């Protein structure tokens, strides 16, 4: 008969708890306004920053500020009609570049 010692059981429960905690922390990084993404993108190229700003601009229409939500909305536009998705992307780029040139937030 196979028996586990008390320390082996405690170690296994701790590793499961730490794994679930890491998964939860990773999921929480994707919620809210994703400040960690802003910190990460601070020293990246202008084109990458423009993409994140554009995705945030998409979600501001629905009073959110999450680039993942913007990517989902844009993907839904492309899924519904590729032409509307292309025009939406063009509108996002033009509006975001205009805001950058004017010095708006």
Short mmCIF file of N, CA, C and O in Angstrom, two decimals:
data_model
loop_
_atom_site.label_atom_id
_atom_site.label_comp_id
_atom_site.label_asym_id
_atom_site.label_seq_id
_atom_site.Cartn_x
_atom_site.Cartn_y
_atom_site.Cartn_z
N UNK A 1 0.84 -1.17 0.00
CA UNK A 1 0.00 0.00 0.00
C UNK A 1 0.88 1.24 0.00
O UNK A 1 1.86 1.31 0.72
N UNK A 2 0.51 2.22 -0.80
CA UNK A 2 1.29 3.44 -0.95
C UNK A 2 0.80 4.48 0.04
O UNK A 2 -0.39 4.80 0.08
N UNK A 3 1.71 5.06 0.82
CA UNK A 3 1.31 6.07 1.80
C UNK A 3 2.23 7.28 1.65
O UNK A 3 3.42 7.14 1.44
N UNK A 4 1.63 8.44 1.76
CA UNK A 4 2.41 9.67 1.69
C UNK A 4 2.70 10.15 3.10
O UNK A 4 1.89 9.99 4.00
N UNK A 5 3.85 10.75 3.25
CA UNK A 5 4.15 11.33 4.54
C UNK A 5 3.46 12.67 4.65
O UNK A 5 3.00 13.25 3.67
N UNK A 6 3.39 13.18 5.85
CA UNK A 6 2.71 14.45 6.09
C UNK A 6 3.41 15.60 5.37
O UNK A 6 2.76 16.48 4.81
N UNK A 7 4.71 15.58 5.30
CA UNK A 7 5.44 16.65 4.62
C UNK A 7 5.21 16.62 3.11
O UNK A 7 5.12 17.66 2.48
N UNK A 8 5.09 15.42 2.53
CA UNK A 8 4.82 15.33 1.10
C UNK A 8 3.44 15.89 0.76
O UNK A 8 3.26 16.57 -0.24
N UNK A 9 2.47 15.63 1.61
CA UNK A 9 1.12 16.15 1.40
C UNK A 9 1.11 17.66 1.53
O UNK A 9 0.50 18.37 0.72
N UNK A 10 1.80 18.19 2.52
CA UNK A 10 1.87 19.64 2.70
C UNK A 10 2.58 20.31 1.54
O UNK A 10 2.17 21.37 1.08
N UNK A 11 3.66 19.69 1.04
CA UNK A 11 4.38 20.25 -0.11
C UNK A 11 3.50 20.29 -1.34
O UNK A 11 3.48 21.27 -2.09
N UNK A 12 2.75 19.23 -1.57
CA UNK A 12 1.87 19.17 -2.73
C UNK A 12 0.77 20.24 -2.64
O UNK A 12 0.46 20.90 -3.62
N UNK A 13 0.21 20.42 -1.46
CA UNK A 13 -0.85 21.44 -1.32
C UNK A 13 -0.27 22.85 -1.48
O UNK A 13 -0.92 23.72 -2.05
N UNK A 14 0.95 23.07 -1.00
CA UNK A 14 1.59 24.37 -1.17
C UNK A 14 1.88 24.65 -2.64
O UNK A 14 1.69 25.76 -3.12
N UNK A 15 2.34 23.65 -3.37
CA UNK A 15 2.65 23.86 -4.78
C UNK A 15 1.37 24.13 -5.57
O UNK A 15 1.36 24.94 -6.49
N UNK A 16 0.26 23.45 -5.23
CA UNK A 16 -1.01 23.72 -5.89
C UNK A 16 -1.50 25.13 -5.56
O UNK A 16 -2.00 25.84 -6.42
N UNK A 17 -1.32 25.54 -4.30
CA UNK A 17 -1.74 26.88 -3.90
C UNK A 17 -0.89 27.93 -4.59
O UNK A 17 -1.41 28.95 -5.04
N UNK A 18 0.41 27.69 -4.70
CA UNK A 18 1.26 28.68 -5.35
C UNK A 18 0.96 28.75 -6.84
O UNK A 18 1.00 29.82 -7.44
N UNK A 19 0.64 27.62 -7.46
CA UNK A 19 0.29 27.61 -8.87
C UNK A 19 -1.01 28.38 -9.10
O UNK A 19 -1.11 29.21 -9.99
N UNK A 20 -2.00 28.13 -8.26
CA UNK A 20 -3.27 28.84 -8.42
C UNK A 20 -3.08 30.33 -8.14
O UNK A 20 -3.70 31.17 -8.79
N UNK A 21 -2.20 30.68 -7.22
CA UNK A 21 -1.94 32.09 -6.93
C UNK A 21 -1.26 32.76 -8.12
O UNK A 21 -1.58 33.88 -8.48
N UNK A 22 -0.32 32.06 -8.76
CA UNK A 22 0.36 32.61 -9.94
C UNK A 22 -0.61 32.80 -11.10
O UNK A 22 -0.56 33.80 -11.80
N UNK A 23 -1.50 31.83 -11.29
CA UNK A 23 -2.50 31.95 -12.36
C UNK A 23 -3.43 33.12 -12.08
O UNK A 23 -3.73 33.92 -12.97
N UNK A 24 -3.86 33.26 -10.83
CA UNK A 24 -4.73 34.37 -10.47
C UNK A 24 -4.03 35.72 -10.66
O UNK A 24 -4.61 36.65 -11.21
N UNK A 25 -2.77 35.81 -10.25
CA UNK A 25 -2.02 37.06 -10.43
C UNK A 25 -1.84 37.38 -11.91
O UNK A 25 -1.91 38.55 -12.31
N UNK A 26 -1.62 36.38 -12.74
CA UNK A 26 -1.49 36.61 -14.17
C UNK A 26 -2.79 37.11 -14.77
O UNK A 26 -2.80 38.02 -15.59
N UNK A 27 -3.90 36.52 -14.35
CA UNK A 27 -5.20 36.97 -14.85
C UNK A 27 -5.51 38.39 -14.38
O UNK A 27 -6.10 39.18 -15.13
N UNK A 28 -5.12 38.72 -13.16
CA UNK A 28 -5.37 40.06 -12.65
C UNK A 28 -4.55 41.12 -13.39
O UNK A 28 -4.94 42.29 -13.43
N UNK A 29 -3.42 40.74 -13.97
CA UNK A 29 -2.62 41.68 -14.75
C UNK A 29 -3.37 42.13 -16.01
O UNK A 29 -3.10 43.19 -16.56
N UNK A 30 -4.31 41.31 -16.48
CA UNK A 30 -5.05 41.61 -17.71
C UNK A 30 -6.33 42.39 -17.44
O UNK A 30 -7.09 42.65 -18.37
N UNK A 31 -6.61 42.72 -16.20
CA UNK A 31 -7.83 43.44 -15.87
C UNK A 31 -7.52 44.90 -15.59
O UNK A 31 -6.36 45.30 -15.49
N UNK A 32 -8.54 45.69 -15.43
CA UNK A 32 -8.35 47.10 -15.13
C UNK A 32 -7.77 47.85 -16.31
O UNK A 32 -8.07 47.56 -17.46
N UNK A 33 -6.92 48.81 -16.03
CA UNK A 33 -6.34 49.59 -17.13
C UNK A 33 -4.93 49.11 -17.50
O UNK A 33 -4.26 49.74 -18.30
N UNK A 34 -4.50 48.00 -16.97
CA UNK A 34 -3.22 47.36 -17.30
C UNK A 34 -2.04 48.33 -17.19
O UNK A 34 -1.30 48.56 -18.15
N UNK A 35 -1.84 48.86 -16.00
CA UNK A 35 -0.74 49.79 -15.76
C UNK A 35 0.62 49.14 -16.02
O UNK A 35 1.56 49.80 -16.46
N UNK A 36 0.72 47.83 -15.79
CA UNK A 36 2.00 47.15 -16.03
C UNK A 36 2.36 47.19 -17.51
O UNK A 36 3.55 47.27 -17.85
N UNK A 37 1.37 47.17 -18.38
CA UNK A 37 1.64 47.28 -19.82
C UNK A 37 2.17 48.66 -20.16
O UNK A 37 3.07 48.79 -20.98
N UNK A 38 1.63 49.69 -19.53
CA UNK A 38 2.15 51.05 -19.76
C UNK A 38 3.60 51.17 -19.35
O UNK A 38 4.41 51.77 -20.05
N UNK A 39 3.94 50.58 -18.21
CA UNK A 39 5.33 50.62 -17.75
C UNK A 39 6.24 49.85 -18.70
O UNK A 39 7.36 50.27 -18.98
N UNK A 40 5.76 48.73 -19.20
CA UNK A 40 6.55 47.92 -20.12
C UNK A 40 6.74 48.63 -21.46
O UNK A 40 7.81 48.55 -22.06
N UNK A 41 5.71 49.31 -21.94
CA UNK A 41 5.76 49.95 -23.26
C UNK A 41 6.45 51.31 -23.23
O UNK A 41 6.65 51.91 -24.28
N UNK A 42 6.82 51.80 -22.06
CA UNK A 42 7.37 53.15 -21.94
C UNK A 42 8.61 53.37 -22.80
O UNK A 42 8.78 54.42 -23.42
N UNK A 43 9.48 52.38 -22.90
CA UNK A 43 10.72 52.55 -23.67
C UNK A 43 10.71 51.79 -25.00
O UNK A 43 11.75 51.61 -25.61
N UNK A 44 9.54 51.35 -25.44
CA UNK A 44 9.43 50.63 -26.71
C UNK A 44 9.28 51.60 -27.87
O UNK A 44 9.16 52.81 -27.69
N UNK A 45 9.24 51.07 -29.07
CA UNK A 45 9.17 51.92 -30.26
C UNK A 45 7.81 52.62 -30.35
O UNK A 45 6.81 52.19 -29.78
N UNK A 46 7.81 53.70 -31.11
CA UNK A 46 6.61 54.53 -31.26
C UNK A 46 5.47 53.74 -31.89
O UNK A 46 4.30 53.91 -31.53
N UNK A 47 5.79 52.85 -32.83
CA UNK A 47 4.75 52.09 -33.53
C UNK A 47 4.02 51.16 -32.56
O UNK A 47 2.79 51.05 -32.59
N UNK A 48 4.76 50.50 -31.67
CA UNK A 48 4.13 49.63 -30.68
C UNK A 48 3.28 50.44 -29.71
O UNK A 48 2.17 50.03 -29.35
N UNK A 49 3.80 51.60 -29.28
CA UNK A 49 3.02 52.45 -28.38
C UNK A 49 1.77 52.94 -29.08
O UNK A 49 0.70 53.02 -28.46
N UNK A 50 1.87 53.27 -30.35
CA UNK A 50 0.71 53.72 -31.12
C UNK A 50 -0.36 52.64 -31.17
O UNK A 50 -1.55 52.94 -31.06
N UNK A 51 0.05 51.39 -31.32
CA UNK A 51 -0.90 50.29 -31.32
C UNK A 51 -1.65 50.18 -30.01
O UNK A 51 -2.88 50.01 -29.99
N UNK A 52 -0.94 50.27 -28.90
CA UNK A 52 -1.59 50.20 -27.58
C UNK A 52 -2.50 51.40 -27.38
O UNK A 52 -3.63 51.26 -26.89
N UNK A 53 -2.05 52.58 -27.76
CA UNK A 53 -2.88 53.78 -27.63
C UNK A 53 -4.15 53.64 -28.46
O UNK A 53 -5.24 54.04 -28.03
N UNK A 54 -4.01 53.10 -29.65
CA UNK A 54 -5.17 52.91 -30.53
C UNK A 54 -6.17 51.93 -29.94
O UNK A 54 -7.38 52.17 -29.97
N UNK A 55 -5.68 50.82 -29.40
CA UNK A 55 -6.59 49.85 -28.79
C UNK A 55 -7.28 50.43 -27.57
O UNK A 55 -8.44 50.15 -27.30
N UNK A 56 -6.57 51.26 -26.81
CA UNK A 56 -7.21 51.94 -25.69
C UNK A 56 -8.28 52.91 -26.19
O UNK A 56 -9.31 53.09 -25.57
N UNK A 57 -8.01 53.54 -27.33
CA UNK A 57 -8.97 54.47 -27.92
C UNK A 57 -10.25 53.77 -28.34
O UNK A 57 -11.34 54.33 -28.24
N UNK A 58 -10.14 52.52 -28.80
CA UNK A 58 -11.33 51.76 -29.19
C UNK A 58 -12.21 51.53 -27.96
O UNK A 58 -13.43 51.69 -28.02
N UNK A 59 -11.61 51.19 -26.85
CA UNK A 59 -12.41 50.86 -25.66
C UNK A 59 -12.91 52.10 -24.93
O UNK A 59 -13.83 51.99 -24.12
N UNK A 60 -12.33 53.24 -25.19
CA UNK A 60 -12.84 54.44 -24.52
C UNK A 60 -14.24 54.79 -24.98
O UNK A 60 -14.96 55.50 -24.29
N UNK A 61 -14.64 54.29 -26.14
CA UNK A 61 -16.00 54.52 -26.62
C UNK A 61 -17.00 53.88 -25.68
O UNK A 61 -18.09 54.41 -25.46
N UNK A 62 -16.64 52.75 -25.09
CA UNK A 62 -17.53 52.09 -24.15
C UNK A 62 -17.10 52.33 -22.70
O UNK A 62 -17.44 51.57 -21.81
N UNK A 63 -16.36 53.40 -22.48
CA UNK A 63 -15.92 53.84 -21.15
C UNK A 63 -15.05 52.80 -20.44
O UNK A 63 -15.17 52.57 -19.25
N UNK A 64 -14.17 52.18 -21.19
CA UNK A 64 -13.17 51.27 -20.62
C UNK A 64 -11.80 51.78 -21.05
O UNK A 64 -11.68 52.70 -21.85
N UNK A 65 -10.75 51.22 -20.47
CA UNK A 65 -9.40 51.66 -20.80
C UNK A 65 -8.45 50.46 -20.80
O UNK A 65 -7.41 50.49 -20.18
N UNK A 66 -8.84 49.40 -21.50
CA UNK A 66 -8.05 48.18 -21.52
C UNK A 66 -7.75 47.81 -22.97
O UNK A 66 -8.67 47.62 -23.75
N UNK A 67 -6.48 47.69 -23.34
CA UNK A 67 -6.16 47.36 -24.73
C UNK A 67 -6.63 45.97 -25.15
O UNK A 67 -6.92 45.75 -26.33
N UNK A 68 -6.75 45.02 -24.22
CA UNK A 68 -7.27 43.71 -24.58
C UNK A 68 -8.73 43.79 -25.00
O UNK A 68 -9.16 43.12 -25.94
N UNK A 69 -9.50 44.63 -24.33
CA UNK A 69 -10.89 44.83 -24.72
C UNK A 69 -10.96 45.47 -26.10
O UNK A 69 -11.82 45.12 -26.91
N UNK A 70 -10.06 46.40 -26.37
CA UNK A 70 -10.00 47.02 -27.69
C UNK A 70 -9.68 46.01 -28.77
O UNK A 70 -10.25 46.05 -29.86
N UNK A 71 -8.76 45.09 -28.47
CA UNK A 71 -8.42 44.05 -29.45
C UNK A 71 -9.61 43.14 -29.70
O UNK A 71 -9.86 42.74 -30.85
N UNK A 72 -10.38 42.83 -28.66
CA UNK A 72 -11.57 41.99 -28.84
C UNK A 72 -12.63 42.71 -29.67
O UNK A 72 -13.26 42.10 -30.55
N UNK A 73 -12.83 43.99 -29.43
CA UNK A 73 -13.81 44.76 -30.19
C UNK A 73 -13.38 44.84 -31.65
O UNK A 73 -14.19 44.67 -32.57
N UNK A 74 -12.11 45.10 -31.88
CA UNK A 74 -11.61 45.19 -33.25
C UNK A 74 -11.69 43.83 -33.96
O UNK A 74 -12.04 43.77 -35.14
N UNK A 75 -11.41 42.75 -33.24
CA UNK A 75 -11.54 41.41 -33.82
C UNK A 75 -12.99 41.13 -34.18
O UNK A 75 -13.27 40.52 -35.23
N UNK A 76 -13.92 41.57 -33.35
CA UNK A 76 -15.35 41.38 -33.66
C UNK A 76 -15.73 42.18 -34.90
O UNK A 76 -16.54 41.71 -35.71
N UNK A 77 -15.17 43.37 -35.04
CA UNK A 77 -15.43 44.15 -36.26
C UNK A 77 -14.93 43.42 -37.50
O UNK A 77 -15.62 43.36 -38.52
N UNK A 78 -13.72 42.89 -37.43
CA UNK A 78 -13.17 42.14 -38.56
C UNK A 78 -13.98 40.88 -38.84
O UNK A 78 -14.14 40.48 -40.00
N UNK A 79 -14.49 40.24 -37.79
CA UNK A 79 -15.26 39.03 -37.98
C UNK A 79 -16.61 39.34 -38.64
O UNK A 79 -17.06 38.63 -39.52
N UNK A 80 -17.24 40.42 -38.20
CA UNK A 80 -18.54 40.80 -38.77
C UNK A 80 -18.38 41.23 -40.23
O UNK A 80 -19.17 40.84 -41.08
N UNK A 81 -17.39 42.07 -40.49
CA UNK A 81 -17.16 42.55 -41.85
C UNK A 81 -15.72 43.00 -41.97
O UNK A 81 -15.33 43.98 -41.32
N UNK A 82 -14.92 42.32 -42.75
CA UNK A 82 -13.51 42.72 -42.89
C UNK A 82 -13.36 44.16 -43.39
O UNK A 82 -12.43 44.86 -42.99
N UNK A 83 -14.28 44.61 -44.21
CA UNK A 83 -14.21 45.98 -44.71
C UNK A 83 -14.42 46.97 -43.57
O UNK A 83 -13.69 47.95 -43.46
N UNK A 84 -15.41 46.74 -42.72
CA UNK A 84 -15.64 47.62 -41.57
C UNK A 84 -14.47 47.55 -40.59
O UNK A 84 -14.10 48.55 -39.98
N UNK A 85 -13.88 46.38 -40.44
CA UNK A 85 -12.70 46.25 -39.58
C UNK A 85 -11.53 47.06 -40.11
O UNK A 85 -10.83 47.73 -39.35
N UNK A 86 -11.33 47.02 -41.43
CA UNK A 86 -10.25 47.79 -42.03
C UNK A 86 -10.50 49.29 -41.88
O UNK A 86 -9.58 50.04 -41.52
N UNK A 87 -11.73 49.71 -42.12
CA UNK A 87 -12.06 51.13 -41.95
C UNK A 87 -11.96 51.55 -40.49
O UNK A 87 -11.52 52.67 -40.19
N UNK A 88 -12.35 50.66 -39.57
CA UNK A 88 -12.20 50.96 -38.15
C UNK A 88 -10.74 51.12 -37.76
O UNK A 88 -10.38 52.02 -37.00
N UNK A 89 -9.89 50.24 -38.28
CA UNK A 89 -8.46 50.33 -38.00
C UNK A 89 -7.87 51.63 -38.55
O UNK A 89 -7.08 52.29 -37.89
N UNK A 90 -8.27 51.98 -39.76
CA UNK A 90 -7.81 53.23 -40.36
C UNK A 90 -8.27 54.43 -39.52
O UNK A 90 -7.49 55.35 -39.27
N UNK A 91 -9.51 54.41 -39.07
CA UNK A 91 -10.03 55.49 -38.23
C UNK A 91 -9.29 55.59 -36.90
O UNK A 91 -9.00 56.69 -36.41
N UNK A 92 -8.96 54.44 -36.32
CA UNK A 92 -8.21 54.42 -35.06
C UNK A 92 -6.84 55.04 -35.25
O UNK A 92 -6.39 55.88 -34.45
N UNK A 93 -6.15 54.64 -36.31
CA UNK A 93 -4.80 55.17 -36.57
C UNK A 93 -4.83 56.67 -36.82
O UNK A 93 -4.00 57.41 -36.28
N UNK A 94 -5.77 57.13 -37.63
CA UNK A 94 -5.85 58.56 -37.94
C UNK A 94 -6.18 59.37 -36.68
O UNK A 94 -5.55 60.39 -36.41
N UNK A 95 -7.15 58.91 -35.91
CA UNK A 95 -7.53 59.66 -34.71
C UNK A 95 -6.43 59.67 -33.67
O UNK A 95 -6.17 60.69 -33.03
N UNK A 96 -5.74 58.55 -33.50
CA UNK A 96 -4.66 58.48 -32.53
C UNK A 96 -3.47 59.33 -32.96
O UNK A 96 -2.89 60.05 -32.14
N UNK A 97 -3.10 59.27 -34.23
CA UNK A 97 -2.01 60.12 -34.72
C UNK A 97 -2.37 61.60 -34.62
O UNK A 97 -1.51 62.44 -34.27
N UNK A 98 -3.62 61.97 -34.89
CA UNK A 98 -4.05 63.36 -34.75
C UNK A 98 -3.93 63.82 -33.30
O UNK A 98 -3.47 64.92 -33.03
N UNK A 99 -4.33 62.94 -32.37
CA UNK A 99 -4.21 63.29 -30.95
C UNK A 99 -2.76 63.45 -30.53
O UNK A 99 -2.42 64.36 -29.77
N UNK A 100 -1.88 62.59 -31.05
CA UNK A 100 -0.46 62.69 -30.71
C UNK A 100 0.12 63.98 -31.27
O UNK A 100 0.87 64.69 -30.58
N UNK A 101 -0.23 64.32 -32.51
CA UNK A 101 0.30 65.54 -33.12
C UNK A 101 -0.19 66.78 -32.38
O UNK A 101 0.56 67.73 -32.15
N UNK A 102 -1.45 66.76 -31.94
CA UNK A 102 -2.02 67.90 -31.21
C UNK A 102 -1.57 67.95 -29.76
O UNK A 102 -1.80 68.93 -29.06
N UNK A 103 -0.95 66.86 -29.27
CA UNK A 103 -0.49 66.82 -27.90
C UNK A 103 -1.59 66.49 -26.90
O UNK A 103 -1.47 66.77 -25.72
N UNK A 104 -2.65 65.85 -27.37
CA UNK A 104 -3.73 65.46 -26.49
C UNK A 104 -3.42 64.13 -25.81
O UNK A 104 -2.62 63.36 -26.27
N UNK A 105 -4.11 63.88 -24.72
CA UNK A 105 -3.93 62.63 -23.98
C UNK A 105 -4.64 61.51 -24.70
O UNK A 105 -5.73 61.64 -25.18
#
